[in-house]
PDB file of C-alpha atoms in Angstrom:
ATOM      1  CA  MET L   1       6.025   9.014 273.011  1.00 81.00           C
ATOM      2  CA  ILE L   2       7.715   9.397 276.400  1.00 85.00           C
ATOM      3  CA  SER L   3      10.439  11.451 274.808  1.00 87.00           C
ATOM      4  CA  VAL L   4       7.877  13.882 273.421  1.00 90.00           C
ATOM      5  CA  LEU L   5       6.151  14.057 276.797  1.00 91.00           C
ATOM      6  CA  LEU L   6       9.447  14.819 278.547  1.00 91.00           C
ATOM      7  CA  ASP L   7      10.182  17.506 275.958  1.00 92.00           C
ATOM      8  CA  VAL L   8       6.821  19.133 276.651  1.00 94.00           C
ATOM      9  CA  VAL L   9       7.235  18.933 280.432  1.00 94.00           C
ATOM     10  CA  GLY L  10      10.763  20.285 280.198  1.00 94.00           C
ATOM     11  CA  GLY L  11       9.657  23.132 277.968  1.00 94.00           C
ATOM     12  CA  VAL L  12       6.803  24.074 280.275  1.00 95.00           C
ATOM     13  CA  LEU L  13       9.094  24.009 283.318  1.00 95.00           C
ATOM     14  CA  LEU L  14      11.633  26.171 281.505  1.00 95.00           C
ATOM     15  CA  LEU L  15       8.960  28.699 280.550  1.00 96.00           C
ATOM     16  CA  VAL L  16       7.574  28.785 284.091  1.00 95.00           C
ATOM     17  CA  GLY L  17      11.048  29.222 285.513  1.00 95.00           C
ATOM     18  CA  LEU L  18      11.935  32.057 283.161  1.00 95.00           C
ATOM     19  CA  LEU L  19       8.585  33.716 283.862  1.00 95.00           C
ATOM     20  CA  LEU L  20       9.222  33.542 287.608  1.00 95.00           C
ATOM     21  CA  LEU L  21      12.719  34.946 287.158  1.00 95.00           C
ATOM     22  CA  THR L  22      11.303  37.831 285.141  1.00 95.00           C
ATOM     23  CA  ILE L  23       8.587  38.553 287.717  1.00 94.00           C
ATOM     24  CA  SER L  24      11.248  38.442 290.402  1.00 94.00           C
ATOM     25  CA  LEU L  25      13.344  41.010 288.554  1.00 94.00           C
ATOM     26  CA  VAL L  26      10.329  43.294 288.169  1.00 91.00           C
ATOM     27  CA  GLY L  27       9.603  42.909 291.878  1.00 90.00           C
ATOM     28  CA  VAL L  28      13.141  43.726 292.956  1.00 91.00           C
ATOM     29  CA  LEU L  29      13.055  46.882 290.849  1.00 91.00           C
ATOM     30  CA  ARG L  30       9.567  47.922 291.966  1.00 87.00           C
ATOM     31  CA  LEU L  31       9.499  47.200 295.667  1.00 86.00           C
ATOM     32  CA  PRO L  32      10.512  49.857 298.170  1.00 84.00           C
ATOM     33  CA  ASP L  33      12.515  48.159 300.938  1.00 87.00           C
ATOM     34  CA  THR L  34      14.810  45.276 301.728  1.00 90.00           C
ATOM     35  CA  TYR L  35      12.185  42.983 303.263  1.00 91.00           C
ATOM     36  CA  HIS L  36       9.856  43.246 300.296  1.00 90.00           C
ATOM     37  CA  GLN L  37      12.698  42.865 297.842  1.00 92.00           C
ATOM     38  CA  LEU L  38      13.645  39.646 299.626  1.00 93.00           C
ATOM     39  CA  HIS L  39      10.212  38.252 298.791  1.00 92.00           C
ATOM     40  CA  ALA L  40      10.863  39.083 295.152  1.00 92.00           C
ATOM     41  CA  GLN L  41      14.318  37.548 295.098  1.00 92.00           C
ATOM     42  CA  GLY L  42      12.928  34.497 296.891  1.00 92.00           C
ATOM     43  CA  LEU L  43      10.781  33.932 293.839  1.00 91.00           C
ATOM     44  CA  ALA L  44      13.923  33.657 291.719  1.00 93.00           C
ATOM     45  CA  THR L  45      16.239  31.771 294.056  1.00 91.00           C
ATOM     46  CA  GLY L  46      13.548  29.276 295.064  1.00 91.00           C
ATOM     47  CA  PRO L  47      10.878  28.207 292.578  1.00 93.00           C
ATOM     48  CA  GLY L  48      12.400  30.043 289.609  1.00 94.00           C
ATOM     49  CA  VAL L  49      15.756  28.305 289.715  1.00 94.00           C
ATOM     50  CA  ILE L  50      14.163  25.001 290.686  1.00 94.00           C
ATOM     51  CA  ALA L  51      11.846  25.081 287.679  1.00 95.00           C
ATOM     52  CA  VAL L  52      14.726  25.864 285.323  1.00 95.00           C
ATOM     53  CA  LEU L  53      16.823  23.064 286.824  1.00 95.00           C
ATOM     54  CA  ALA L  54      13.899  20.652 286.698  1.00 94.00           C
ATOM     55  CA  SER L  55      13.502  21.354 283.001  1.00 95.00           C
ATOM     56  CA  SER L  56      16.688  19.327 282.530  1.00 93.00           C
ATOM     57  CA  ILE L  57      14.402  16.312 282.537  1.00 92.00           C
ATOM     58  CA  ALA L  58      13.932  16.979 278.835  1.00 92.00           C
ATOM     59  CA  THR L  59      17.573  16.138 278.168  1.00 91.00           C
ATOM     60  CA  GLU L  60      16.956  12.485 279.172  1.00 89.00           C
ATOM     61  CA  ASN L  61      20.573  12.436 280.304  1.00 89.00           C
ATOM     62  CA  ALA L  62      21.020  10.747 283.671  1.00 86.00           C
ATOM     63  CA  THR L  63      24.148  12.681 284.556  1.00 84.00           C
ATOM     64  CA  ILE L  64      22.586  16.069 283.860  1.00 89.00           C
ATOM     65  CA  ILE L  65      19.374  15.176 285.694  1.00 90.00           C
ATOM     66  CA  THR L  66      21.349  13.898 288.680  1.00 86.00           C
ATOM     67  CA  PHE L  67      23.301  17.126 288.930  1.00 86.00           C
ATOM     68  CA  ALA L  68      20.081  19.090 288.582  1.00 90.00           C
ATOM     69  CA  VAL L  69      18.488  17.145 291.432  1.00 89.00           C
ATOM     70  CA  LEU L  70      21.505  17.761 293.639  1.00 86.00           C
ATOM     71  CA  ALA L  71      21.496  21.437 292.722  1.00 89.00           C
ATOM     72  CA  ILE L  72      17.799  21.647 293.627  1.00 91.00           C
ATOM     73  CA  ALA L  73      18.523  20.074 297.008  1.00 87.00           C
ATOM     74  CA  PHE L  74      21.332  22.519 297.730  1.00 86.00           C
ATOM     75  CA  VAL L  75      19.270  25.490 296.546  1.00 89.00           C
ATOM     76  CA  ALA L  76      16.398  24.373 298.774  1.00 88.00           C
ATOM     77  CA  LEU L  77      18.710  24.375 301.788  1.00 86.00           C
ATOM     78  CA  THR L  78      20.787  27.481 301.075  1.00 89.00           C
ATOM     79  CA  SER L  79      18.231  29.903 299.651  1.00 91.00           C
ATOM     80  CA  PRO L  80      16.289  30.369 302.942  1.00 91.00           C
ATOM     81  CA  VAL L  81      19.538  30.813 304.843  1.00 91.00           C
ATOM     82  CA  SER L  82      20.798  33.587 302.570  1.00 92.00           C
ATOM     83  CA  SER L  83      17.438  35.389 302.715  1.00 92.00           C
ATOM     84  CA  HIS L  84      17.451  35.118 306.486  1.00 93.00           C
ATOM     85  CA  ALA L  85      20.975  36.541 306.722  1.00 93.00           C
ATOM     86  CA  ILE L  86      20.039  39.582 304.636  1.00 94.00           C
ATOM     87  CA  ALA L  87      16.761  40.107 306.500  1.00 93.00           C
ATOM     88  CA  ARG L  88      18.470  39.897 309.859  1.00 93.00           C
ATOM     89  CA  ALA L  89      21.105  42.395 308.776  1.00 93.00           C
ATOM     90  CA  ALA L  90      18.356  44.788 307.641  1.00 92.00           C
ATOM     91  CA  HIS L  91      16.500  44.299 310.915  1.00 91.00           C
ATOM     92  CA  ARG L  92      19.589  44.996 313.002  1.00 91.00           C
ATOM     93  CA  ARG L  93      20.453  48.040 310.945  1.00 89.00           C
ATOM     94  CA  ARG L  94      16.947  49.377 311.455  1.00 85.00           C
ATOM     95  CA  ASN L  95      17.147  48.742 315.188  1.00 84.00           C
ATOM     96  CA  SER L  96      20.566  50.350 315.318  1.00 83.00           C
ATOM     97  CA  ALA L  97      19.301  53.418 313.443  1.00 77.00           C
ATOM     98  CA  GLY L  98      16.193  53.585 315.635  1.00 68.00           C
ATOM     99  CA  THR L  99      17.970  53.377 318.993  1.00 63.00           C
ATOM    100  CA  GLY L 100      21.149  55.193 318.121  1.00 50.00           C
ATOM    101  CA  GLY L 101      23.344  52.154 318.662  1.00 43.00           C
ATOM    102  CA  GLY L 102      23.359  48.481 319.584  1.00 40.00           C
ATOM    103  CA  THR L 103      22.215  45.545 317.533  1.00 38.00           C
ATOM    104  CA  GLY L 104      19.883  42.639 317.531  1.00 39.00           C
ATOM    105  CA  GLY L 105      16.889  41.575 319.411  1.00 39.00           C
ATOM    106  CA  GLY L 106      14.107  43.930 318.335  1.00 40.00           C
ATOM    107  CA  THR L 107      10.499  42.892 318.441  1.00 41.00           C
ATOM    108  CA  GLY L 108       8.137  42.861 315.555  1.00 41.00           C
ATOM    109  CA  GLY L 109       4.418  42.873 315.521  1.00 41.00           C
ATOM    110  CA  GLY L 110       2.042  44.782 313.371  1.00 40.00           C
ATOM    111  CA  THR L 111       3.177  46.084 310.034  1.00 43.00           C
ATOM    112  CA  ASP L 112       6.351  47.692 308.922  1.00 46.00           C
ATOM    113  CA  ASN L 113       6.490  49.570 305.683  1.00 43.00           C
ATOM    114  CA  ALA L 114       9.408  51.778 306.524  1.00 43.00           C
ATOM    115  CA  GLY L 115      12.049  52.028 303.833  1.00 42.00           C
ATOM    116  CA  GLU L 116      15.107  49.875 304.305  1.00 43.00           C
ATOM    117  CA  ALA L 117      17.039  50.025 301.094  1.00 38.00           C
TER     118      ALA L 117
ATOM    119  CA  MET Z   1      22.392   2.300 315.464  1.00 75.00           C
ATOM    120  CA  ILE Z   2      19.860   2.280 312.634  1.00 78.00           C
ATOM    121  CA  ALA Z   3      19.954   6.066 312.561  1.00 78.00           C
ATOM    122  CA  LEU Z   4      23.741   6.032 312.206  1.00 85.00           C
ATOM    123  CA  VAL Z   5      23.622   3.504 309.365  1.00 88.00           C
ATOM    124  CA  LEU Z   6      20.913   5.563 307.679  1.00 86.00           C
ATOM    125  CA  ARG Z   7      23.071   8.676 307.861  1.00 87.00           C
ATOM    126  CA  VAL Z   8      26.039   6.801 306.380  1.00 91.00           C
ATOM    127  CA  VAL Z   9      23.857   5.494 303.549  1.00 91.00           C
ATOM    128  CA  VAL Z  10      22.413   8.930 302.781  1.00 88.00           C
ATOM    129  CA  LEU Z  11      25.824  10.618 302.801  1.00 91.00           C
ATOM    130  CA  THR Z  12      27.301   7.867 300.637  1.00 92.00           C
ATOM    131  CA  SER Z  13      24.417   8.240 298.203  1.00 89.00           C
ATOM    132  CA  ILE Z  14      25.028  11.963 297.911  1.00 86.00           C
ATOM    133  CA  TYR Z  15      28.726  11.321 297.310  1.00 88.00           C
ATOM    134  CA  LEU Z  16      27.954   8.787 294.578  1.00 86.00           C
ATOM    135  CA  LEU Z  17      25.371  11.092 293.022  1.00 81.00           C
ATOM    136  CA  VAL Z  18      27.934  13.875 292.832  1.00 81.00           C
ATOM    137  CA  LEU Z  19      30.358  11.505 291.142  1.00 83.00           C
ATOM    138  CA  THR Z  20      27.550   9.820 289.142  1.00 77.00           C
ATOM    139  CA  SER Z  21      29.475   6.617 289.584  1.00 79.00           C
ATOM    140  CA  LEU Z  22      28.857   3.176 291.076  1.00 80.00           C
ATOM    141  CA  ARG Z  23      32.385   1.840 290.742  1.00 87.00           C
ATOM    142  CA  PRO Z  24      33.422  -0.234 293.779  1.00 90.00           C
ATOM    143  CA  GLY Z  25      36.312   2.087 294.587  1.00 91.00           C
ATOM    144  CA  ASP Z  26      34.015   5.101 294.644  1.00 90.00           C
ATOM    145  CA  VAL Z  27      31.475   3.249 296.800  1.00 91.00           C
ATOM    146  CA  LEU Z  28      34.172   2.285 299.290  1.00 93.00           C
ATOM    147  CA  THR Z  29      35.578   5.817 299.381  1.00 94.00           C
ATOM    148  CA  GLY Z  30      32.082   7.205 299.903  1.00 92.00           C
ATOM    149  CA  LEU Z  31      31.355   4.764 302.705  1.00 93.00           C
ATOM    150  CA  LEU Z  32      34.636   5.624 304.395  1.00 95.00           C
ATOM    151  CA  LEU Z  33      34.093   9.381 304.155  1.00 94.00           C
ATOM    152  CA  ALA Z  34      30.470   9.111 305.250  1.00 93.00           C
ATOM    153  CA  THR Z  35      31.397   6.982 308.249  1.00 93.00           C
ATOM    154  CA  LEU Z  36      34.060   9.477 309.288  1.00 93.00           C
ATOM    155  CA  VAL Z  37      31.643  12.397 308.973  1.00 92.00           C
ATOM    156  CA  VAL Z  38      28.924  10.602 310.935  1.00 90.00           C
ATOM    157  CA  LEU Z  39      31.321   9.573 313.702  1.00 89.00           C
ATOM    158  CA  ALA Z  40      32.782  13.078 313.887  1.00 89.00           C
ATOM    159  CA  SER Z  41      29.340  14.666 314.103  1.00 83.00           C
ATOM    160  CA  ARG Z  42      28.391  12.138 316.778  1.00 76.00           C
ATOM    161  CA  ARG Z  43      31.435  13.056 318.854  1.00 69.00           C
ATOM    162  CA  THR Z  44      30.600  16.756 318.675  1.00 66.00           C
ATOM    163  CA  GLY Z  45      26.957  16.052 319.489  1.00 58.00           C
ATOM    164  CA  ARG Z  46      25.708  17.852 316.379  1.00 52.00           C
ATOM    165  CA  GLY Z  47      22.836  16.420 314.420  1.00 50.00           C
ATOM    166  CA  ALA Z  48      21.227  14.825 317.430  1.00 52.00           C
ATOM    167  CA  PRO Z  49      17.435  15.089 317.585  1.00 52.00           C
ATOM    168  CA  SER Z  50      16.095  17.707 319.960  1.00 51.00           C
ATOM    169  CA  GLN Z  51      13.680  15.216 321.507  1.00 55.00           C
ATOM    170  CA  PRO Z  52      13.888  11.436 321.482  1.00 69.00           C
ATOM    171  CA  VAL Z  53      11.437  10.407 318.786  1.00 73.00           C
ATOM    172  CA  PRO Z  54      11.463   6.919 317.269  1.00 78.00           C
ATOM    173  CA  LEU Z  55      13.208   6.899 313.895  1.00 77.00           C
ATOM    174  CA  ARG Z  56      10.329   5.043 312.260  1.00 80.00           C
ATOM    175  CA  ARG Z  57       7.896   7.729 313.339  1.00 81.00           C
ATOM    176  CA  ARG Z  58      10.146  10.470 312.067  1.00 83.00           C
ATOM    177  CA  LEU Z  59      10.602   8.767 308.702  1.00 83.00           C
ATOM    178  CA  ALA Z  60       6.850   8.276 308.434  1.00 85.00           C
ATOM    179  CA  GLY Z  61       6.431  12.024 308.710  1.00 85.00           C
ATOM    180  CA  VAL Z  62       8.868  12.846 305.890  1.00 88.00           C
ATOM    181  CA  PRO Z  63       6.298  12.548 303.033  1.00 89.00           C
ATOM    182  CA  ALA Z  64       3.952  14.959 304.823  1.00 89.00           C
ATOM    183  CA  LEU Z  65       6.853  17.337 305.451  1.00 89.00           C
ATOM    184  CA  VAL Z  66       8.090  17.299 301.838  1.00 90.00           C
ATOM    185  CA  GLY Z  67       4.641  17.243 300.244  1.00 91.00           C
ATOM    186  CA  GLY Z  68       3.278  19.937 302.533  1.00 91.00           C
ATOM    187  CA  THR Z  69       6.300  22.144 301.921  1.00 90.00           C
ATOM    188  CA  LEU Z  70       5.826  21.755 298.167  1.00 91.00           C
ATOM    189  CA  VAL Z  71       2.164  22.735 298.516  1.00 92.00           C
ATOM    190  CA  ASP Z  72       3.209  25.773 300.558  1.00 91.00           C
ATOM    191  CA  LEU Z  73       5.841  26.587 297.924  1.00 92.00           C
ATOM    192  CA  VAL Z  74       3.344  26.540 295.050  1.00 93.00           C
ATOM    193  CA  SER Z  75       0.772  28.535 297.012  1.00 92.00           C
ATOM    194  CA  GLY Z  76       3.331  31.072 298.241  1.00 92.00           C
ATOM    195  CA  THR Z  77       4.833  31.427 294.759  1.00 93.00           C
ATOM    196  CA  TRP Z  78       1.418  32.193 293.274  1.00 92.00           C
ATOM    197  CA  GLN Z  79       0.538  34.724 295.965  1.00 90.00           C
ATOM    198  CA  THR Z  80       3.917  36.429 295.699  1.00 91.00           C
ATOM    199  CA  ALA Z  81       3.768  36.629 291.910  1.00 91.00           C
ATOM    200  CA  VAL Z  82       0.243  38.068 292.015  1.00 90.00           C
ATOM    201  CA  ARG Z  83       1.259  40.699 294.546  1.00 88.00           C
ATOM    202  CA  LEU Z  84       4.419  41.620 292.667  1.00 88.00           C
ATOM    203  CA  LEU Z  85       2.483  42.133 289.464  1.00 86.00           C
ATOM    204  CA  GLY Z  86      -0.748  43.473 290.854  1.00 79.00           C
ATOM    205  CA  ARG Z  87      -1.742  44.966 294.129  1.00 64.00           C
ATOM    206  CA  GLY Z  88       1.714  45.725 295.459  1.00 56.00           C
ATOM    207  CA  PRO Z  89       3.146  45.187 298.919  1.00 52.00           C
ATOM    208  CA  ALA Z  90       1.115  47.755 300.872  1.00 63.00           C
ATOM    209  CA  GLU Z  91       0.094  45.232 303.568  1.00 81.00           C
ATOM    210  CA  GLY Z  92       3.492  43.626 304.136  1.00 84.00           C
ATOM    211  CA  GLY Z  93       4.955  43.670 307.625  1.00 88.00           C
ATOM    212  CA  LEU Z  94       6.624  41.935 310.533  1.00 91.00           C
ATOM    213  CA  VAL Z  95       4.819  39.320 312.580  1.00 92.00           C
ATOM    214  CA  GLU Z  96       6.136  37.677 315.726  1.00 92.00           C
ATOM    215  CA  VAL Z  97       5.330  33.975 315.912  1.00 91.00           C
ATOM    216  CA  PRO Z  98       5.690  32.089 319.216  1.00 91.00           C
ATOM    217  CA  ILE Z  99       7.436  28.746 318.679  1.00 87.00           C
ATOM    218  CA  PRO Z 100       7.273  25.752 321.018  1.00 83.00           C
ATOM    219  CA  PRO Z 101      10.445  24.795 322.912  1.00 80.00           C
ATOM    220  CA  GLY Z 102      11.892  22.162 320.582  1.00 74.00           C
ATOM    221  CA  GLY Z 103      15.572  22.987 320.575  1.00 77.00           C
ATOM    222  CA  PRO Z 104      17.837  24.411 317.867  1.00 81.00           C
ATOM    223  CA  VAL Z 105      17.246  21.636 315.325  1.00 83.00           C
ATOM    224  CA  SER Z 106      13.491  22.137 315.407  1.00 85.00           C
ATOM    225  CA  ALA Z 107      13.858  25.910 315.160  1.00 86.00           C
ATOM    226  CA  ALA Z 108      16.297  25.597 312.254  1.00 87.00           C
ATOM    227  CA  ALA Z 109      13.997  23.198 310.412  1.00 88.00           C
ATOM    228  CA  TRP Z 110      11.096  25.580 310.958  1.00 89.00           C
ATOM    229  CA  GLY Z 111      13.158  28.489 309.643  1.00 89.00           C
ATOM    230  CA  VAL Z 112      14.307  26.654 306.504  1.00 90.00           C
ATOM    231  CA  ARG Z 113      10.798  25.333 305.805  1.00 90.00           C
ATOM    232  CA  VAL Z 114       9.187  28.741 306.167  1.00 91.00           C
ATOM    233  CA  GLY Z 115      12.001  30.637 304.468  1.00 90.00           C
ATOM    234  CA  PHE Z 116      11.779  28.366 301.427  1.00 90.00           C
ATOM    235  CA  VAL Z 117       8.348  29.809 300.606  1.00 92.00           C
ATOM    236  CA  PRO Z 118       8.643  33.207 298.879  1.00 91.00           C
ATOM    237  CA  ASP Z 119       5.796  34.945 300.707  1.00 89.00           C
ATOM    238  CA  THR Z 120       7.531  34.653 304.096  1.00 92.00           C
ATOM    239  CA  VAL Z 121      11.030  35.787 305.070  1.00 93.00           C
ATOM    240  CA  VAL Z 122      12.550  34.683 308.360  1.00 93.00           C
ATOM    241  CA  VAL Z 123      14.039  37.751 310.041  1.00 93.00           C
ATOM    242  CA  GLU Z 124      14.964  36.400 313.452  1.00 91.00           C
ATOM    243  CA  ILE Z 125      14.729  33.098 315.302  1.00 88.00           C
ATOM    244  CA  ASP Z 126      15.245  32.908 319.046  1.00 85.00           C
ATOM    245  CA  GLU Z 127      14.600  29.359 320.230  1.00 79.00           C
ATOM    246  CA  GLU Z 128      15.600  30.215 323.794  1.00 80.00           C
ATOM    247  CA  ARG Z 129      12.884  32.845 324.116  1.00 83.00           C
ATOM    248  CA  GLY Z 130      10.570  30.816 321.893  1.00 85.00           C
ATOM    249  CA  ARG Z 131       9.844  33.325 319.170  1.00 89.00           C
ATOM    250  CA  MET Z 132      10.347  33.741 315.456  1.00 91.00           C
ATOM    251  CA  LEU Z 133      10.097  37.052 313.646  1.00 92.00           C
ATOM    252  CA  LEU Z 134       8.713  36.788 310.115  1.00 93.00           C
ATOM    253  CA  HIS Z 135       8.149  39.301 307.371  1.00 93.00           C
ATOM    254  CA  VAL Z 136       5.050  38.384 305.414  1.00 92.00           C
ATOM    255  CA  LEU Z 137       3.487  39.926 302.348  1.00 88.00           C
ATOM    256  CA  ASP Z 138       0.068  40.113 303.963  1.00 86.00           C
ATOM    257  CA  ALA Z 139       0.302  41.214 307.597  1.00 86.00           C
ATOM    258  CA  ARG Z 140      -3.161  42.748 307.929  1.00 88.00           C
ATOM    259  CA  ASN Z 141      -4.118  39.976 310.327  1.00 88.00           C
ATOM    260  CA  PRO Z 142      -1.089  38.897 312.401  1.00 90.00           C
ATOM    261  CA  ALA Z 143      -3.184  36.439 314.434  1.00 92.00           C
ATOM    262  CA  ALA Z 144      -4.106  34.587 311.246  1.00 91.00           C
ATOM    263  CA  VAL Z 145      -0.438  34.402 310.247  1.00 91.00           C
ATOM    264  CA  VAL Z 146       0.479  32.959 313.647  1.00 92.00           C
ATOM    265  CA  ALA Z 147      -2.369  30.451 313.466  1.00 92.00           C
ATOM    266  CA  ALA Z 148      -1.367  29.401 309.958  1.00 91.00           C
ATOM    267  CA  GLN Z 149       2.240  28.909 311.032  1.00 90.00           C
ATOM    268  CA  HIS Z 150       1.258  26.792 314.014  1.00 90.00           C
ATOM    269  CA  ASP Z 151      -1.126  24.732 311.900  1.00 90.00           C
ATOM    270  CA  SER Z 152       1.621  24.192 309.338  1.00 88.00           C
ATOM    271  CA  TYR Z 153       4.030  23.124 312.074  1.00 88.00           C
ATOM    272  CA  GLN Z 154       1.557  20.669 313.551  1.00 87.00           C
ATOM    273  CA  ARG Z 155       0.621  19.079 310.245  1.00 87.00           C
ATOM    274  CA  ARG Z 156       3.949  19.060 308.451  1.00 84.00           C
ATOM    275  CA  GLN Z 157       6.927  19.316 310.783  1.00 85.00           C
ATOM    276  CA  ARG Z 158       6.113  18.130 314.285  1.00 83.00           C
ATOM    277  CA  ARG Z 159       6.522  14.420 313.610  1.00 84.00           C
ATOM    278  CA  VAL Z 160       9.935  14.818 311.940  1.00 85.00           C
ATOM    279  CA  PHE Z 161      11.423  17.775 313.835  1.00 83.00           C
ATOM    280  CA  PRO Z 162       9.373  18.189 317.032  1.00 81.00           C
TER     281      PRO Z 162
END
């Protein structure tokens, strides 16, 4: 009974993860600039990958599940950092292009739909 | 002292999880490595809390931090997916969020927590000037974004990483 339940949960998590990865791909292709594309890739590198890894629960193998849990922890810590690094690079490039030189430190506020990519 | 022992235990647990082993030799090696890492980080001053908060109080706030972040993750995932498939990103933009002076650890925790949710991207964090620059998918009302961030900080993070 529990085995069947784990199979169902694992299957659902796998489907959700693959769906999120697909939506993320569509978003990266559709969206116009770096910032917006980072939202799309965040869907894949965060919840998408986590759902796929969590589906390993269906294997009922302690070693595989342990590695999946560790991978989820590392993804949770590294995914925001990589997004931040790319976003900051895009921000500095925009500031550099806007001021004709120099980096860093610009202010935000309001909306920004200018193309980045 | 309790905090140091806790760090050694957590690091040893991660080491044993990576090995998926509970053999005495592996446990001893893990304890030795974890102790060295903790002592080294203590000597360099890294990993110290930004403000002296009792360990018990910080640990009590961990469930709210983890649970709240998961709620934010599910909510942000749904909103991002809907926007990617439907209305598009016409209202996305940059919002500057003032952050309280809590030191680099607090700012880093805030950045990781917020950056983990797909509908917000951390562009810049400046803990010295007390500001964080976010890109959000819905920036029509920047004041609401700032209020939501501060509310999230108060309810989820402040007890663990003030």
